[in-house]
Amino acid sequence: MPTEAEDSEPVSWQSDSGVSADVTRGERLSELFEERVRKPAIVAWADRRTRVGLSILAVYVGMAIVAVFDLYRAPSTNQAPQLVGPFESWSHPLGTTMSGVDLLSLIIHSTPDILLMIIAGSVWATGVAVVVGTLAGYKGGATDRVLMSISDVVMAIPGLPLVIILAVTFNPQNPIVLGILININYWAGLGRSLRSQVLTIREDSYVEASRTMGVGTPRIILKDIVPNLMPYVTVNFVFAARYVVFASIGLFFLGVLPYSVQNWGVTLNYAYNGGALFTWEAAHWLLFPMIAIMGLSLALILLGQGMDRVFNPRVRTRLAESSESTRETDDATEGY
Amino acid sequence: MGHYYLRRTARAFVTVFLVTSLSFGLIRLLPGGPFTLLRANLLRQGVPASEVDARIASLQNIQPDAPLWRQYLDYMGAAAQGDFGTSISLDEPVAQIIAEAVPWTVFIVLVSTVLIFVFGILLGAIQAYWEGSRFDQLVSGASITLMSVPFYVVAVLALFVFAYQFGWFPTAGTVGPTVEPGLTMEFVTSALNHAALPIFSYTITGIGGQALAMRGNSIQVLGNDYVEVARLRGLSDRRIATRYVARNAILPLYTGFLLLLGFRLGGTVILEQIFSYPGLGYYMWSALESNDYPLMMGTFLVITVALVIGVYIADLTYGLIDPRISRGETDAY
Amino acid sequence: SDNAGSDDGASGDGGSGDDSGSGNGSSGPEVREATMVSATNNGVPTNMHLNPIATQNYDDIVGAHVFERFVAYNFETQEFEMAGLEDWSVDGETFTLTIREDLNWENGEPVTARDLVTQFQLEKKTAGAIWDFAESVEEGEDEKTVVFELTEETNPRLLRYAIGSQSDRIYAYHPVYEEFLDQEASAVQQFEWEDDVVANGSFSLESKSEQAWTLTRNEEYYNADNVNFAELQILQRGDNTALQQGMRGGELDAMSSMFAPPNIAESMPDHVQEINTPAKWGYGIVFNHEHEHFGDQNVRQAIAHVLNRELVAQNAGPRTKAVPEVATAIAVDDQERWLGDQLDQYETYGPGTAQTDTAAELLRDAGYSKNDGVWEDGDGNSISAQFATPSGWTDWTTATDTVVDQLNSFGLDLEIDSKPIGDFYGDYVDSNFGMGAFYWLPGGARSSFPFYPLRWEMVCPDIDGGHAFPTGEKTLPAIDGSGEMTISPLEEIREITSMTSDEEATEIIRRVAWHHNQTLPFIPVTEKQEQTWISGQKFNTPESDAQVLGVKWASQWLPRVGEFTAAGN
Amino acid sequence: MSRARGADADGDASDPLIAVDDVEVHFEKEQGLFGLFDEPDVVQAVDGVSVDIGENDVLALVGESGCGKTTLGKTIIGLQEPTEGSISYRGRDIWETKAGNTDLSFDDIRSSLQIIHQDPGSSLNPNRRIVETLSEPIRLTHPNVSAGERRTRIYSLLERVGMTPAEDFASRYPHQLSGGEKQRVALARALLMNPDVILADEAISALDVSLRVEMMDLMLDLQEEFNTSFVFISHDLSNARYFAAHGDGRIGVMYLGNLVEVGPPDRLISDPQHPYTEVLRWATPNLALDASEAADPPMRKIDIPDPVNPPSGCRFHTRCPEARAVCKQEQPALRALGDDHRAACFRTDSDHRYWESDPIED
Amino acid sequence: MTTTSDRLHRAGDGVSDPILEVKNASVTYDDGDTYVLDDVTFSIERNEILGVVGESGSGKSMLASALLDAIPAPGHLSGEVLYHPDPDTTVDVLEFSDAELNEFRWAEVSMVFQGAMSSFNPTMKVGAHFEDTLKAHDRSVPEGLEFAREILSDLYLDPDRVLDSYPHELSGGMQQRALIALSLLLEPEVLVMDEPTAALDLLMQRSILLLLEDIKEKYDVTMVFITHDLPLVASLADRMAVMYAFELVEAGPRDQLINDSSHPYTRALLNSTPNIDAPLEDMRPIPGKSPAPVNVPAGCSYADRCPLATETCRESDPAFEPVEAGHTVACHHWERAAEAIELTFGEAAAVGGDAEGDPQ
Ligand SMILES: Nc1ncnc2c1ncn2[C@@H]1O[C@H](COP(=O)(O)OP(=O)(O)OP(=O)(O)O)[C@@H](O)[C@H]1O
Ligand SMILES: Nc1ncnc2c1ncn2[C@@H]1O[C@H](COP(=O)(O)OP(=O)(O)OP(=O)(O)O)[C@@H](O)[C@H]1O
Ligand SMILES: [Mg+2]
Ligand SMILES: [Mg+2]
C-alpha cells in the first residue's frame, strides 16, 4: 500500500485540471487593487452612514486643499469691513469678524492644521496601541506585564489636565506635535483592549497552525492578528480623531493651548469674548466655527459607525460579489 | 501569581506613586522655573530686585538650591502626607484649597456620569426593544448628533440661555452666597441649582454615546438563547427585560463607565471654567494662569488619584456584579 | 425668598419696596433695604483678603469700598479732590498730611496720625512709593497730622502722586497692624486680614463666601448720609464675558472696570451707563533691545512707520482706544500740554497710515533687503520672531492679530505666540523674546506726569528690565532738526525729582520724550479708556456729563458722594 | 506499511519517529480569592504517559472531555512543553533541539509536525483567502518557488482533497466554505508542510455525521500518499476504530491524564482489558439494536473527577464498578498483554493482590 | 404539495392516542420566499419517545420550535399544531392568545434547547431560574423547589450545590442536566429536546440518555428527542422520524426504521454512520450536498443525491405511503430501496440476533 517516495516531494505538483495558474505581475497588482481598494470602497459606500460621513469629510479635505494651495484668500485683519453679516455679500459669504477678517477664509485656512492634528493624534494613539496591544498580547510573560503596567499607569492619568500641563511645559506649536500631545495617553486604554482581543485571537486555531508551521512572530502578528483587529482599530482611530477635535478646540477656546495660527477654537474664543453670544450682529462669528466643529465630528462618528464593516470579509464579499454566484454558507448551517 | 486584590491594590499605589514622580519631573521642566511669575509680581509692586529672591524664599519655604534628589524626597514625603505645599497665587495650603474644591467636582462628575448612564441605558434599551422603529431611528439620529456637539459648546449656550437670558439658574459658583453649608434644604437646593447647568452640559452630550452602546449590547443580548428560553418559560416581559436583557447588556458598559469618569474628570478643567464653578478643574486652570505650580500639580495629582480610586473601586466591585468574572480575569478599563 | 442678588440673577427684588422701618439706628436719611450688586474677577472671595499691603490676594475692589482713600484724582478736572485727607502741603523738606476731622473707624474710634504713621512705616519696609523721597514719618502736632521729613527738596507733584496716584487707601488700624512694626516685611505681606476687618470707608465687611463679598453700610462713615441703601454685594465672576452678561442682564448694578467691545456696549440696555476715564495705560509693543534685529533702531522705526495704529484701535474697540499722535511715552491727553509748540517736531510715524516706503528706506539704510517678500539682513537672516501676547486679554489678542498682519504683509516674518499670563510675563523677565505686546504706560493718575512713563519705559520694573533697553549716553539728531544732541535719558529724567517747578521739568521732559520718540524703547499703539458701568435700573445715577464721573472708579466714588442712591419704588 | 517499532527497526532507524517518554504536563491554575498562601492548584492534564509513534503510523486517542487528549497531542507534536519527561523526534529531544542543544535544526522538526484543529470555523484566518492561507506553508518550506508555481501546487492539492474547481475555491474566504471544506483546507495546509506527523485534534467531530467517514477516508488516503503518521483524537470510539483500523494503527484510551489502555482497534474493542474502555464501548451508540438497548452503565458515577485533585491510586477507582480497596492506594502501570496491547489495570494480572482486596462500597 | 396530508391517514402513522399533532406545518422566512420547514405533518403518541433525526440544517430545530409556536422572528409558521391534553380534548396551539400560550408553554409542553450553555442567564444563579419559572406560573416556590431538588437528585446532581451555582461554575454535562430538570419543573406533558446532548462527550450523552428513560417513566412524560446522531436516538426512541431538507421523509417504529428503512436517504444515512460493530469497508459517505433553503428543488428534494432517482422523482413530490403499520415513507421508489441500498451494519445486527433481520 505505501507509495514509493521517489523523492522528498510526494505531492504531484501537476495540476490535473490543467488550469493555468500563472499570474503576471499586472494581474497581481490589479488583484491587490481589487482587494485593498475597490472592494473596501464598495463596502464603505454601501453603508449610508459611511457615505454621509465620507461626503462631509470630503468637504473638509476640500477646504484643506483650498487652503494649502491658497485658492482662497488668506485671512487677515481689515481685509473687509467689520462684522459683515453672513450671506450679505458675495465676497464674504459667511460674513466677517470684528477685526474685518473674512470668516470663510478663517475657517478654510484653519482646516489643514486641524486635519493634520487629528491625523497625527489618531495615528499616534492607534499606532502605539496596536504595537503595545499586540506585543503584550502575543508575547505575554514579562513583555506583557511590563507593557500593561505602563499602560495602567498612563491610563490612570486624566487626559486633559496632563495635556494642559505638557502644553504649558513644552509650548508646542506644530500641529503634529500638538495632535500627539493631546492623545498622549489615549493609546493606553485602547492598547489594553486590543491586548485582550489578541489574547483571544492568539488562542484561535489558525494562529496555532501558523505557529506550528514555523511562521515567524512578526508575520503572524502582521498577517493573522492585526487584520482581525482592524475593525476595532478603525473605529477607535476615528474616535481618537474625534477626541482630538473636541479636546484641542476646547483648549484653544479656553486659551490654554498656545497658538500661533488660526484655529476654530481660537476663532470661537475671539467670538465668545467679542460678544458674539449675545449680539445678533456678531452671532455668525460664533456659529460658523461651531458648525465646522460639529460637522467634522459628526463625519467622524458616522465613519466610525460604518467603517468596521469595511474590514469584515463577510460583508466585503457579500457586497462586492453580489453578482457573482458564490455559495454562501450561513452561520446556521455550519456544523453545529 | 499572587492575590488579585492585593495585586490590584499594589497597582493603584504604584500608579499614584509614579504619577506623583511625574508631576515632580514636570515642575522642573516648566519654562523659566516655577518662580517666574511670583518674581514678576513682586517686582511690579516695586520690591527691589535685590530683595525679591529672599522674599520668595520666605513666602514659600522652598529651598530651590537643594540637590534634586533631596527636593524629590521632600516632595514625595510631603505628598504622601497630603501636603502639596502652599499655593503661590493664593498663599494658602494647596491641600486646603483642594479639600474645599474636591467635593464639588466629584459631585458634578458623579451625578452627570450616573445620569448619562441611567438615561443612556433607558433610551438604548427601549431602542433595542423596538429596533428599527421610528423611535429607534429618531433616537439614533439624535444620539449621533448630540455626540458630535462638544460639551463646552452646550455649556456656553446653556449658560447664556438659561442663566443669563431666562435667569432660571445662577451664573456662577457652587452655592448661593448667603447659604450656610450643612444638610439643610436650602443648601441642597442651592447646590443643585448651581450644579444644574454644568451637569446638564455633561449629561446631554454624553447620553447619545451611551444610548448607542446600550442599544448595540441589548440587541446582541436579545439574540441570546437564554432570552428565548426565558420567554418560553413564560416569564413576564418585564422580568425578562430587566433581569435577563438589561443586566447582561449593562455589564459590559461598566468598564466604559470608568473611561467616561476619566474623561469627565479631565473635562472639568474646561467645564468649571465656563461656569466659574470652583472645583478642581477651576483651580487647576487658575493655577495655570498664574504659574502657581504647587496648586497646579496638587490639583493634577488629586484629579489623578480620584480617577485611580474610581477605577480601583470599580475593578474590585466588577467581580461582585458580574459573577462570570472571577478574580484576576478583569480587564476592566 | 432670600434677597441675595447673585442667586436668582435679580438683585434686591425681595426688599427694594420696603422703604420704612430700617435705619432706625441713627438719624439721617431713610435707609432702604436695597442691595447694590457689583462683581470682581479678582478671585474666589474665600481666598481673598483685605490687607492692602500684602503681596497677593488683596481684593482691591472690595478694599476700595471698605477703606477711605487719601485723595481722589478727577480726570475731568485733572485735579485732586480731598477725601480722607483734609489737606496736604509741601513746605521745603517737610510734607504734611492732615486727616479729616470726622474720619472714624467703624467702631467709632477716630482715624489718627498714629494709624497713618503705622501704615507708612510698614510701607517703608515694602518700599512704598513715598519712601523714594521721604526719610522719616512722624505724628504732627495734633492727632490728625502726619509729617514726612524728605531727603531733599522734592517736586511736589511726585509727592502727591506718591500717595494719590493709585487711589491709595487709609487702612492701617493701629491695634491690628502694630504687631508688624517690628517684624520682617514678609510678615505683614503675608497677613490675610479676613476677620474683624475694621472699615473706615462707606461700607463694612459683613461676610464673604466662595461666591461673593457682602458689605453693609458703615454708619460711622462721615458721609454715611449719602448712602441710602443697606447692603453692597460684590460677586465673584470667572471671566469678562460673565461680567458683561451680568451687566447686560440686570444682575449687576455697577462694575468698576469692565472691558466691553463696542457691539456689546451697544447691546447694553438703556439704563446701563458707560463711563469712560483715561487709563493712562494701553497696548504697546515692547522690543528685546538685545535682539539682533529689534535692537536696531532703524528696524524699530520702520515697524512704527508700517503700523497703522488707528486700524488697531478700530479693531480692538474704537470707542475705548485712543491712538497717541506722537510716538513717545506720554499719554494721549497729556502730549499737547507737555510738548507744547514742539509737538509737531516729533515723529508721528503715521498713526493712520502704513508708511511702507519710509519703512523700506529705513531698513535698506540699515543693510536689510527684501527677498521673496521677506526682509533679510546682510547675512540672509529674515526679520522673524514670535510675537508674544497674553492669551487671556481679549482686546489685546485682537490688537496683536492686527499688528502682526500688518507687519507680515510688509515683509516681516512674525508668528503670534499666545501664552497664559504667567508664561507671558516669565518670558519677558527672562529676556526670552524678540518682540511682543506690552503696556507702554504704567497706568494710574501719575502717568499723566510724563516723568513716570518716560522713566518707566526705560527701566520697566514690571518685567525686571527684561527688555534690556540701553540707557547710557546717546547721540541723536536735535529736536529742531539742526545738528545733534547728546543725552543720558535715565540720568536726566532723575533730575526731575528735585525740581519743584513744572517749567524746569518741561525742558527735560521734552528732551527725553524726543529720545523716546527717536529710539522707541516701546511703540505706543493705543491708549485705553477705562470702562466703568453703572445701572440706573434700581439706583439714581448722575447725568452722563457730570464732572463727578471723572473720578475713578465711579462705582466706588458715586455712592459715597450721594450720586448713586437706591431709587424709590 | 512499515511501522518503525521494536523488532523490525533497522540500523539507524532504530529510533521511532516520535518517542514519548514518561511525559507529564501540569498546569498551574491562577489563585483564587483567598488562596494566596495556599499551594497553587495544579491541573494534572497529562501524567506519566509513554508511547511511541512510528513512520506511517496511526495513534487514535479516545477519552472523555478534559482527560488530556489535546494536551498529550500537542505535547507529541512539540507545541506543549512537558513539565516532566521527554519527547524525541527521530531520537533527538525536541525541547533540547529547540534550545539549540542538538545537531538538528528545530525548523526541520517544526515543519515535520503539523496540526488540524477541531473547530473548522476558527482554523482558518477569516481575513485571508484560501490561496493566501495555503501559500504560507509553501513560502516557508520552499522560499524560492515563484508565485505562479505556488498557485499550481495549491490548485493541484485542492483538487486532491476534493475541492474542484480549485481555482474557484482558492479565491474564496473561509466563511464561504462549509465546515467540511474548511477542514479539507486545513488538511491541505498541514500536508503542504510535508510533515511526518499530523495531529488531528477532533478534526471530524464538528462535521455532520454523514461527512465524517468521507473526511476520515480522505485523511487515510493521504496518509498513504504522503507517508505521514497521524495522531487522531476523538471522543468517539467508533470513529477511532474506523480510523485506526484503516490506518493500521492503535487506539489509546486516556482517563484523567493517564493512558490506561493501548492496542490494535479490533482487540481493544472486542476484548477491552480496562474497565474504562468498556465504559467507552458501552457509551458508543450502536445501530445493532440489541447491543444498544440501554443497559445500565458499567460505572458507578457519571461525573468525571476534578483533574486538579485526581483520585489517588487508580484514577478510575471512583467510578470503576470493579474497584477494590487496593485501587485506591496503588496506581497500576501499563502492562503488555502481547501484540502491542497494553492496559493499566490490576485485573490483567491474575496474581495481583487486587483479587484479595475488598470491593469498594459507596 | 398540500395533497400529502390528505393521503396520510391516522392509522397510517400508527398513532392511536396522539398528544400532539402537527398538520401541514410550514415555516417561511423572507416573506414566504424561503421555506425552512416544508409542509410537515406528523403526530406524537401519548407517552412515547419520538426520535427525530436529520442532518444539520434540515429544519429540526424549526420543527421543535413549531411545537411550541415559538419560531424565532421573523419566521412565519403556518398550518396546525393540535394539542390533546386528554384523548377527548383538542386545542389548536396556533390559535392561543398570548396569555394562553404563556401558560401552555413549559407547563404543558416544555423544551430543552440545543446548547445548554447558552440557555441559562450567565449572571443569574441556576436556582433563580427555577424560582423565576415557578413565579411566572404562579406556583408555590418552596414546593416547586422541593420538586426541583428531587428531579436534580434523579439526574445524579447535588441539588444544593447546583441551585446555588452560577451556570459557568457547572460543567457542560451538569448544565445540561440542570436544564432538563428545569424543563420538568412544571411537570409538562410533553418534553421537546433539541439536540440536548450535542455539545457533550459520548459518555455523558449516553448517561443522560439513560437518565431520560428513567425520567420518562417516573414523570410520565412524552418526549420528542431531536438529534442529528442517528444511533443515539436509536437506542432511546420508540418511534423515529427522519428529516431531509425541511421535510419529513420517513417515520415509523424504531426497529422498522433502522432495520427495514424504506427511504434511500435513511438507508444512506445509516450506512454513512460510523458504527462500532459494522464492518469497516462498507461504511460510505452520502455523496453530494443537501439543498439550501432558498432553492429547494421541485420534486423529491433528495433526488439529486439518490441512486434510485428517476424523472418522476425530479418532477413530482412523493407522497407519504404506508410501508407497514405505523411506518410511512415519502419516496416514489421505496419498494426498490431495500435492494438497491444494502444496509451494511446488518451483519452485526444479525449477529446480535435480531429476529426481524434484513429484509433481503
Ligand atoms: N493551558 C492550560 N492551562 C491550564 N489548564 C489547562 C490548559 N490546557 C488544558 N488544561 C486542563 O487540562 C485538562 C486536560 O485538557 P485537554 O484539553 O487536554 O483535554 P481534552 O481531553 O482534549 O478534552 P476535550 O475532549 O474537551 O478537548 C483539562 O482539565 C483542562 O482544563
Ligand atoms: N432567522 C432565520 N432566517 C432565515 N433562515 C433561517 C433562520 N433561522 C434558521 N434558518 C434556516 O432554517 C434552516 C433550518 O434550521 P434549523 O435550525 O431548524 O436546522 P437544524 O436541523 O436544527 O440544524 P442543526 O443541526 O444545525 O441545529 C436552516 O437552513 C437555517 O439556515
Ligand atoms: Mg481537546
Ligand atoms: Mg438545530
PDB file of N, CA and C in Angstrom, chain D residues 64-65 178 208 213 235-236 239 241-242 245-246 279 281-283 285-287 289-290 293-295 297 303, chain E residues 55-56 156 177 201-203 206 210 228 230-231 235 254-255 259 272 274-278 280 283 289 352:
ATOM      1  N   GLU D  64     -12.766  10.774  27.649  1.00  0.00           N
ATOM      2  CA  GLU D  64     -13.764  11.796  27.959  1.00  0.00           C
ATOM      3  C   GLU D  64     -13.194  13.199  27.770  1.00  0.00           C
ATOM      4  N   SER D  65     -14.089  14.132  27.723  1.00  0.00           N
ATOM      5  CA  SER D  65     -13.666  15.526  27.639  1.00  0.00           C
ATOM      6  C   SER D  65     -12.829  15.876  28.855  1.00  0.00           C
ATOM      7  N   SER D 178     -18.026  25.443   3.518  1.00  0.00           N
ATOM      8  CA  SER D 178     -18.736  24.683   4.536  1.00  0.00           C
ATOM      9  C   SER D 178     -17.723  24.108   5.515  1.00  0.00           C
ATOM     10  N   ASP D 208     -20.826  17.059  10.195  1.00  0.00           N
ATOM     11  CA  ASP D 208     -22.054  16.290  10.191  1.00  0.00           C
ATOM     12  C   ASP D 208     -21.722  14.796  10.115  1.00  0.00           C
ATOM     13  N   VAL D 213     -17.155  10.065   7.725  1.00  0.00           N
ATOM     14  CA  VAL D 213     -16.466   8.959   7.069  1.00  0.00           C
ATOM     15  C   VAL D 213     -15.686   9.471   5.872  1.00  0.00           C
ATOM     16  N   HIS D 235     -13.461  11.606  20.656  1.00  0.00           N
ATOM     17  CA  HIS D 235     -14.061  11.052  21.865  1.00  0.00           C
ATOM     18  C   HIS D 235     -14.997   9.907  21.507  1.00  0.00           C
ATOM     19  N   ASP D 236     -15.062   9.624  20.238  1.00  0.00           N
ATOM     20  CA  ASP D 236     -15.989   8.604  19.773  1.00  0.00           C
ATOM     21  C   ASP D 236     -15.228   7.346  19.384  1.00  0.00           C
ATOM     22  N   ASN D 239     -15.443   6.139  15.673  1.00  0.00           N
ATOM     23  CA  ASN D 239     -14.593   6.875  14.741  1.00  0.00           C
ATOM     24  C   ASN D 239     -13.142   6.459  14.908  1.00  0.00           C
ATOM     25  N   ARG D 241     -12.047   3.751  15.996  1.00  0.00           N
ATOM     26  CA  ARG D 241     -11.880   2.402  15.469  1.00  0.00           C
ATOM     27  C   ARG D 241     -11.742   2.452  13.953  1.00  0.00           C
ATOM     28  N   TYR D 242     -12.624   3.178  13.332  1.00  0.00           N
ATOM     29  CA  TYR D 242     -12.603   3.266  11.888  1.00  0.00           C
ATOM     30  C   TYR D 242     -11.248   3.771  11.404  1.00  0.00           C
ATOM     31  N   ALA D 245      -8.256   1.382  12.484  1.00  0.00           N
ATOM     32  CA  ALA D 245      -8.258   0.110  11.772  1.00  0.00           C
ATOM     33  C   ALA D 245      -7.812   0.314  10.327  1.00  0.00           C
ATOM     34  N   HIS D 246      -8.356   1.315   9.678  1.00  0.00           N
ATOM     35  CA  HIS D 246      -7.965   1.567   8.297  1.00  0.00           C
ATOM     36  C   HIS D 246      -6.529   2.007   8.192  1.00  0.00           C
ATOM     37  N   VAL D 279     -16.424   1.026  29.478  1.00  0.00           N
ATOM     38  CA  VAL D 279     -17.378   2.128  29.626  1.00  0.00           C
ATOM     39  C   VAL D 279     -17.515   2.876  28.308  1.00  0.00           C
ATOM     40  N   ARG D 281     -16.927   1.803  25.407  1.00  0.00           N
ATOM     41  CA  ARG D 281     -17.578   0.936  24.447  1.00  0.00           C
ATOM     42  C   ARG D 281     -19.091   0.948  24.670  1.00  0.00           C
ATOM     43  N   TRP D 282     -19.452   0.928  25.926  1.00  0.00           N
ATOM     44  CA  TRP D 282     -20.880   0.990  26.265  1.00  0.00           C
ATOM     45  C   TRP D 282     -21.503   2.296  25.762  1.00  0.00           C
ATOM     46  N   ALA D 283     -20.707   3.349  25.894  1.00  0.00           N
ATOM     47  CA  ALA D 283     -21.251   4.654  25.578  1.00  0.00           C
ATOM     48  C   ALA D 283     -21.358   4.892  24.080  1.00  0.00           C
ATOM     49  N   PRO D 285     -22.757   4.664  20.652  1.00  0.00           N
ATOM     50  CA  PRO D 285     -24.058   4.222  20.133  1.00  0.00           C
ATOM     51  C   PRO D 285     -23.877   3.150  19.076  1.00  0.00           C
ATOM     52  N   ASN D 286     -24.851   2.368  19.014  1.00  0.00           N
ATOM     53  CA  ASN D 286     -24.741   1.230  18.120  1.00  0.00           C
ATOM     54  C   ASN D 286     -26.070   1.016  17.421  1.00  0.00           C
ATOM     55  N   LEU D 287     -25.983   0.802  16.160  1.00  0.00           N
ATOM     56  CA  LEU D 287     -27.227   0.574  15.438  1.00  0.00           C
ATOM     57  C   LEU D 287     -27.751  -0.832  15.616  1.00  0.00           C
ATOM     58  N   LEU D 289     -29.457  -3.018  17.350  1.00  0.00           N
ATOM     59  CA  LEU D 289     -30.360  -2.532  18.375  1.00  0.00           C
ATOM     60  C   LEU D 289     -30.252  -3.267  19.695  1.00  0.00           C
ATOM     61  N   ASP D 290     -30.002  -4.569  19.648  1.00  0.00           N
ATOM     62  CA  ASP D 290     -29.952  -5.272  20.920  1.00  0.00           C
ATOM     63  C   ASP D 290     -28.767  -4.815  21.748  1.00  0.00           C
ATOM     64  N   GLU D 293     -29.474  -1.512  23.163  1.00  0.00           N
ATOM     65  CA  GLU D 293     -30.567  -1.414  24.124  1.00  0.00           C
ATOM     66  C   GLU D 293     -29.989  -1.018  25.464  1.00  0.00           C
ATOM     67  N   ALA D 294     -30.434   0.144  25.928  1.00  0.00           N
ATOM     68  CA  ALA D 294     -29.773   0.758  27.062  1.00  0.00           C
ATOM     69  C   ALA D 294     -29.613  -0.189  28.234  1.00  0.00           C
ATOM     70  N   ALA D 295     -28.360  -0.504  28.483  1.00  0.00           N
ATOM     71  CA  ALA D 295     -28.051  -1.289  29.671  1.00  0.00           C
ATOM     72  C   ALA D 295     -27.589  -0.317  30.739  1.00  0.00           C
ATOM     73  N   PRO D 297     -25.168   1.598  32.957  1.00  0.00           N
ATOM     74  CA  PRO D 297     -23.786   1.977  32.647  1.00  0.00           C
ATOM     75  C   PRO D 297     -22.821   1.171  33.508  1.00  0.00           C
ATOM     76  N   ASP D 303     -20.173  11.661  36.748  1.00  0.00           N
ATOM     77  CA  ASP D 303     -19.286  12.808  36.544  1.00  0.00           C
ATOM     78  C   ASP D 303     -17.822  12.454  36.733  1.00  0.00           C
TER      79      ASP D 303
ATOM     80  N   GLU E  55     -29.902  15.730   9.051  1.00  0.00           N
ATOM     81  CA  GLU E  55     -28.586  16.351   9.133  1.00  0.00           C
ATOM     82  C   GLU E  55     -28.713  17.822   9.499  1.00  0.00           C
ATOM     83  N   SER E  56     -27.577  18.388   9.747  1.00  0.00           N
ATOM     84  CA  SER E  56     -27.555  19.779  10.187  1.00  0.00           C
ATOM     85  C   SER E  56     -28.238  20.674   9.168  1.00  0.00           C
ATOM     86  N   TYR E 156     -28.700  12.673  39.180  1.00  0.00           N
ATOM     87  CA  TYR E 156     -27.380  12.499  39.782  1.00  0.00           C
ATOM     88  C   TYR E 156     -26.669  13.831  40.006  1.00  0.00           C
ATOM     89  N   ARG E 177     -27.997  18.723  32.446  1.00  0.00           N
ATOM     90  CA  ARG E 177     -28.941  18.017  33.315  1.00  0.00           C
ATOM     91  C   ARG E 177     -29.778  19.009  34.109  1.00  0.00           C
ATOM     92  N   ASP E 201     -19.620  15.010  25.590  1.00  0.00           N
ATOM     93  CA  ASP E 201     -18.942  13.859  25.009  1.00  0.00           C
ATOM     94  C   ASP E 201     -19.792  12.617  25.210  1.00  0.00           C
ATOM     95  N   LEU E 202     -19.398  11.582  24.505  1.00  0.00           N
ATOM     96  CA  LEU E 202     -20.276  10.421  24.365  1.00  0.00           C
ATOM     97  C   LEU E 202     -20.714   9.823  25.679  1.00  0.00           C
ATOM     98  N   LEU E 203     -19.784   9.758  26.593  1.00  0.00           N
ATOM     99  CA  LEU E 203     -20.079   9.116  27.860  1.00  0.00           C
ATOM    100  C   LEU E 203     -21.231   9.830  28.546  1.00  0.00           C
ATOM    101  N   ARG E 206     -24.537   9.373  26.657  1.00  0.00           N
ATOM    102  CA  ARG E 206     -25.169   8.097  26.921  1.00  0.00           C
ATOM    103  C   ARG E 206     -25.768   8.073  28.316  1.00  0.00           C
ATOM    104  N   LEU E 210     -29.756   7.534  29.329  1.00  0.00           N
ATOM    105  CA  LEU E 210     -30.275   6.549  30.272  1.00  0.00           C
ATOM    106  C   LEU E 210     -31.178   7.206  31.302  1.00  0.00           C
ATOM    107  N   HIS E 228     -29.028  14.899  15.364  1.00  0.00           N
ATOM    108  CA  HIS E 228     -28.502  14.500  14.058  1.00  0.00           C
ATOM    109  C   HIS E 228     -27.813  13.156  14.162  1.00  0.00           C
ATOM    110  N   LEU E 230     -27.975   9.625  14.586  1.00  0.00           N
ATOM    111  CA  LEU E 230     -28.966   8.562  14.451  1.00  0.00           C
ATOM    112  C   LEU E 230     -28.812   7.442  15.478  1.00  0.00           C
ATOM    113  N   PRO E 231     -27.616   6.902  15.658  1.00  0.00           N
ATOM    114  CA  PRO E 231     -27.506   5.789  16.607  1.00  0.00           C
ATOM    115  C   PRO E 231     -27.916   6.183  18.020  1.00  0.00           C
ATOM    116  N   SER E 235     -31.154   4.195  20.257  1.00  0.00           N
ATOM    117  CA  SER E 235     -31.142   3.406  21.479  1.00  0.00           C
ATOM    118  C   SER E 235     -32.240   3.828  22.437  1.00  0.00           C
ATOM    119  N   ARG E 254     -39.160   2.389  15.749  1.00  0.00           N
ATOM    120  CA  ARG E 254     -37.712   2.436  15.707  1.00  0.00           C
ATOM    121  C   ARG E 254     -37.099   1.243  14.990  1.00  0.00           C
ATOM    122  N   ASP E 255     -37.504   0.030  15.382  1.00  0.00           N
ATOM    123  CA  ASP E 255     -36.861  -1.141  14.815  1.00  0.00           C
ATOM    124  C   ASP E 255     -37.041  -1.222  13.312  1.00  0.00           C
ATOM    125  N   ASN E 259     -33.915  -1.190  10.810  1.00  0.00           N
ATOM    126  CA  ASN E 259     -33.584  -2.438  10.130  1.00  0.00           C
ATOM    127  C   ASN E 259     -34.264  -2.580   8.787  1.00  0.00           C
ATOM    128  N   SER E 272     -23.700   5.599   6.345  1.00  0.00           N
ATOM    129  CA  SER E 272     -22.582   6.530   6.487  1.00  0.00           C
ATOM    130  C   SER E 272     -22.224   6.743   7.947  1.00  0.00           C
ATOM    131  N   PRO E 274     -20.652   5.974  11.285  1.00  0.00           N
ATOM    132  CA  PRO E 274     -19.651   5.064  11.849  1.00  0.00           C
ATOM    133  C   PRO E 274     -20.302   4.253  12.968  1.00  0.00           C
ATOM    134  N   ASN E 275     -20.099   3.004  12.890  1.00  0.00           N
ATOM    135  CA  ASN E 275     -20.778   2.133  13.838  1.00  0.00           C
ATOM    136  C   ASN E 275     -19.786   1.133  14.362  1.00  0.00           C
ATOM    137  N   ILE E 276     -19.840   0.971  15.619  1.00  0.00           N
ATOM    138  CA  ILE E 276     -18.732   0.235  16.224  1.00  0.00           C
ATOM    139  C   ILE E 276     -18.702  -1.229  15.821  1.00  0.00           C
ATOM    140  N   ASP E 277     -19.820  -1.740  15.459  1.00  0.00           N
ATOM    141  CA  ASP E 277     -19.828  -3.169  15.146  1.00  0.00           C
ATOM    142  C   ASP E 277     -19.879  -3.470  13.657  1.00  0.00           C
ATOM    143  N   ALA E 278     -20.066  -2.418  12.882  1.00  0.00           N
ATOM    144  CA  ALA E 278     -20.228  -2.679  11.455  1.00  0.00           C
ATOM    145  C   ALA E 278     -18.879  -2.966  10.814  1.00  0.00           C
ATOM    146  N   LEU E 280     -15.877  -2.438   8.587  1.00  0.00           N
ATOM    147  CA  LEU E 280     -15.335  -1.137   8.237  1.00  0.00           C
ATOM    148  C   LEU E 280     -15.495  -0.787   6.771  1.00  0.00           C
ATOM    149  N   MET E 283     -18.711   1.128   5.279  1.00  0.00           N
ATOM    150  CA  MET E 283     -19.189   2.459   5.646  1.00  0.00           C
ATOM    151  C   MET E 283     -18.864   3.400   4.513  1.00  0.00           C
ATOM    152  N   LYS E 289     -24.609  17.188  -1.626  1.00  0.00           N
ATOM    153  CA  LYS E 289     -24.927  18.118  -0.544  1.00  0.00           C
ATOM    154  C   LYS E 289     -26.422  18.304  -0.458  1.00  0.00           C
ATOM    155  N   GLY E 352     -26.157  -9.949  16.371  1.00  0.00           N
ATOM    156  CA  GLY E 352     -26.814  -9.582  17.636  1.00  0.00           C
ATOM    157  C   GLY E 352     -28.123 -10.337  17.808  1.00  0.00           C
TER     158      GLY E 352
END
